[in-house]
PDB file of C-alpha atoms and ligand atoms in Angstrom:
ATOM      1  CA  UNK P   1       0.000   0.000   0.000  1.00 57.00           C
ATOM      2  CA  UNK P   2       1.271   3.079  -1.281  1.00 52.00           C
ATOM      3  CA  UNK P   3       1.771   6.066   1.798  1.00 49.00           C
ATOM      4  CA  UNK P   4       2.750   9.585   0.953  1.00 48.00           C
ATOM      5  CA  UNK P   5       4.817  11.636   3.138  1.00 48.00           C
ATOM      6  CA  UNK P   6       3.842  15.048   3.144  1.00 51.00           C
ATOM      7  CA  UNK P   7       6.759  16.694   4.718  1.00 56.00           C
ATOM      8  CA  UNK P   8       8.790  15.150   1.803  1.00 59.00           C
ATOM      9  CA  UNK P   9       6.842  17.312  -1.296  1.00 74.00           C
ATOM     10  CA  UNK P  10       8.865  20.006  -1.700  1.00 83.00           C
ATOM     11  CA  UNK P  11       9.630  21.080  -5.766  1.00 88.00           C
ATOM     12  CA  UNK P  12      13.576  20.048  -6.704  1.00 90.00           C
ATOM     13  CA  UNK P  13      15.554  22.735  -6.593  1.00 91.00           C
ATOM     14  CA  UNK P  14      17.542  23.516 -10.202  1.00 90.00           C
ATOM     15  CA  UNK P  15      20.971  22.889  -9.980  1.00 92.00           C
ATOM     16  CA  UNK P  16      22.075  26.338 -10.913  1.00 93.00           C
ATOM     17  CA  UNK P  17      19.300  29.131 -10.584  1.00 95.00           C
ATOM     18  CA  UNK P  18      19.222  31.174 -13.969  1.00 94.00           C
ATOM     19  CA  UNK P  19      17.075  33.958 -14.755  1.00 92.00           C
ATOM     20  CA  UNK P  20      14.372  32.114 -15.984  1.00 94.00           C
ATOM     21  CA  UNK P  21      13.919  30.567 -12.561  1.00 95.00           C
ATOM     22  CA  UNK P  22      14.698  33.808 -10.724  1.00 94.00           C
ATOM     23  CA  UNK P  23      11.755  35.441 -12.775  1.00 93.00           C
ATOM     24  CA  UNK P  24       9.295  32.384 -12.153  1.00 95.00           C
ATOM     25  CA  UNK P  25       9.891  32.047  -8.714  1.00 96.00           C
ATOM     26  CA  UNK P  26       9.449  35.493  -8.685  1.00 95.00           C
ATOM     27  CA  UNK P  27       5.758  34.771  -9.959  1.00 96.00           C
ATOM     28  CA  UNK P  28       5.020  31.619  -7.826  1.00 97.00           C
ATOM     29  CA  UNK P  29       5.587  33.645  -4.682  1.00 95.00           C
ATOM     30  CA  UNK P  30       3.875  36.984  -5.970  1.00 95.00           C
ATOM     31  CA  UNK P  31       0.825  34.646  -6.799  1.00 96.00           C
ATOM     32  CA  UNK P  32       1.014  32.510  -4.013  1.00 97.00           C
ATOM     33  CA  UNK P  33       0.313  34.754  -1.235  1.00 95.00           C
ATOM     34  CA  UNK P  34      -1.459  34.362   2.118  1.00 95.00           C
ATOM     35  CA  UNK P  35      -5.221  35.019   2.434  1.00 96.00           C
ATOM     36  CA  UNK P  36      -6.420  35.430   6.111  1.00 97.00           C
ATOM     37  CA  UNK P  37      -8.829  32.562   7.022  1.00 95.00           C
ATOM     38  CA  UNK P  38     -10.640  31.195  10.061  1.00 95.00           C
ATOM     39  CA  UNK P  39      -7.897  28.578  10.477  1.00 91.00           C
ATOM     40  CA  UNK P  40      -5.023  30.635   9.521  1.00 95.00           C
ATOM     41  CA  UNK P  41      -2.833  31.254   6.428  1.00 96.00           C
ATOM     42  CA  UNK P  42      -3.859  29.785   3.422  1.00 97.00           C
ATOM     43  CA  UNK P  43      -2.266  30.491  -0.050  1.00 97.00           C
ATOM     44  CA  UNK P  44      -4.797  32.338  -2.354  1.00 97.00           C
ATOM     45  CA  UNK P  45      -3.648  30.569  -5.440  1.00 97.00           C
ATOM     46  CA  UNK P  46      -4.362  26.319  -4.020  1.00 96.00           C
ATOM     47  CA  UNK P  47      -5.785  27.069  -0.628  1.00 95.00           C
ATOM     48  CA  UNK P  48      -2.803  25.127   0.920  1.00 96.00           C
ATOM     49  CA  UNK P  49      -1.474  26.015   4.340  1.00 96.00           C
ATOM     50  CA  UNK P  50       0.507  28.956   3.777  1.00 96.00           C
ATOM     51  CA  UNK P  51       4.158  29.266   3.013  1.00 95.00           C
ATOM     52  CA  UNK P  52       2.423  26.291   0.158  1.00 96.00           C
ATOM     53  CA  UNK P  53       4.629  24.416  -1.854  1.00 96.00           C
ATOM     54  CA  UNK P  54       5.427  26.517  -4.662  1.00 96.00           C
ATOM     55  CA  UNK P  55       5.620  29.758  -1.991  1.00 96.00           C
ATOM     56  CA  UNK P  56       8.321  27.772  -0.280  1.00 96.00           C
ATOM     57  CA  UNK P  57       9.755  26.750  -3.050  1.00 96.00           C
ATOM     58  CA  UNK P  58       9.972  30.091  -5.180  1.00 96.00           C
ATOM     59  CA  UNK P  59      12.075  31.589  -1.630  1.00 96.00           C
ATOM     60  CA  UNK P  60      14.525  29.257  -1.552  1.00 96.00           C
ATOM     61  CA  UNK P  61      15.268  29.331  -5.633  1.00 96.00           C
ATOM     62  CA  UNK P  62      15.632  33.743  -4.916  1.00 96.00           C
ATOM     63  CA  UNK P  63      17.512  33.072  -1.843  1.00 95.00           C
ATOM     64  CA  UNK P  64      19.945  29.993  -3.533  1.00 95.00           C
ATOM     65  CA  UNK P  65      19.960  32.656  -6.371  1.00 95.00           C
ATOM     66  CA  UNK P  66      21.270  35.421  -3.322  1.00 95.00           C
ATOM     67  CA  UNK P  67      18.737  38.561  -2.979  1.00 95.00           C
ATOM     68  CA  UNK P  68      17.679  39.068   0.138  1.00 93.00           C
ATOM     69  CA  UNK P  69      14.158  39.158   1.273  1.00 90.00           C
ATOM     70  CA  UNK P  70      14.290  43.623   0.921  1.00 94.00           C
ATOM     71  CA  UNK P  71      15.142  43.166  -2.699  1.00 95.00           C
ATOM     72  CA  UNK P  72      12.619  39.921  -3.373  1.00 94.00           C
ATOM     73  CA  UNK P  73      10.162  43.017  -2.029  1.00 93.00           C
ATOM     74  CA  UNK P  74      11.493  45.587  -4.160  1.00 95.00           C
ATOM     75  CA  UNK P  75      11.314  43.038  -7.639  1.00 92.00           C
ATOM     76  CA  UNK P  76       7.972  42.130  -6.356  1.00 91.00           C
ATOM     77  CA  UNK P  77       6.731  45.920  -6.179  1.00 92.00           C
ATOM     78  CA  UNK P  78       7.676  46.200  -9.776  1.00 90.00           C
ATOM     79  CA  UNK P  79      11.271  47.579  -8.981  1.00 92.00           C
ATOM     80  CA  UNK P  80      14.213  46.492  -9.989  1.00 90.00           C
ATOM     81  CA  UNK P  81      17.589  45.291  -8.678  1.00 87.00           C
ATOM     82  CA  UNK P  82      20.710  43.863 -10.126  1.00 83.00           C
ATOM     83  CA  UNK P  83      20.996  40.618 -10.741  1.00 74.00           C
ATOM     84  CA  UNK P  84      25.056  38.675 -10.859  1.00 65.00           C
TER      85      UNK P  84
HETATM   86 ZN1  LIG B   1       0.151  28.240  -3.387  1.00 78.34          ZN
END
């Protein structure tokens, strides 16, 4: 009988984070943000528990990548900040 372990989902990180993952991590976490509920956080996007999969995932690809949560705000605010 087949058992899933759910503290074993998380997305595989790319090997080297280019870009084109910097920009759609960028997206995953700009879309997958917290909505207030009874219970708690839940993402707005799948209605998991917030930080959800592709929330937690998208952070550690900009992290891995090096910006720091300030400039993950400023990117998602429309700015812009230079990327090595
Ligand atoms: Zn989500």
């Amino acid at each position: 009988m087949e058992s899933s372990d759910e503290t074993t989902d998380d997305l595989p990180m790319p090997p080297y984070v280019t870009t084109e993952d910097v920009v759609f991590a960028l997206r995953a976490v700009s879309v997958h943000t917290p909505e207030q509920r009874p219970d708690g956080q839940r993402c707005r996007k799948d209605e998991a528990p917030h930080p959800c999969r592709l929330h937690r995932w998208g952070r550690r690809v900009l992290a891995k990548r090096g910006l720091t949560d300030g400039q993950v705000q400023t990117l998602l605010s429309g700015g812009t900040v230079a990327l090595r």
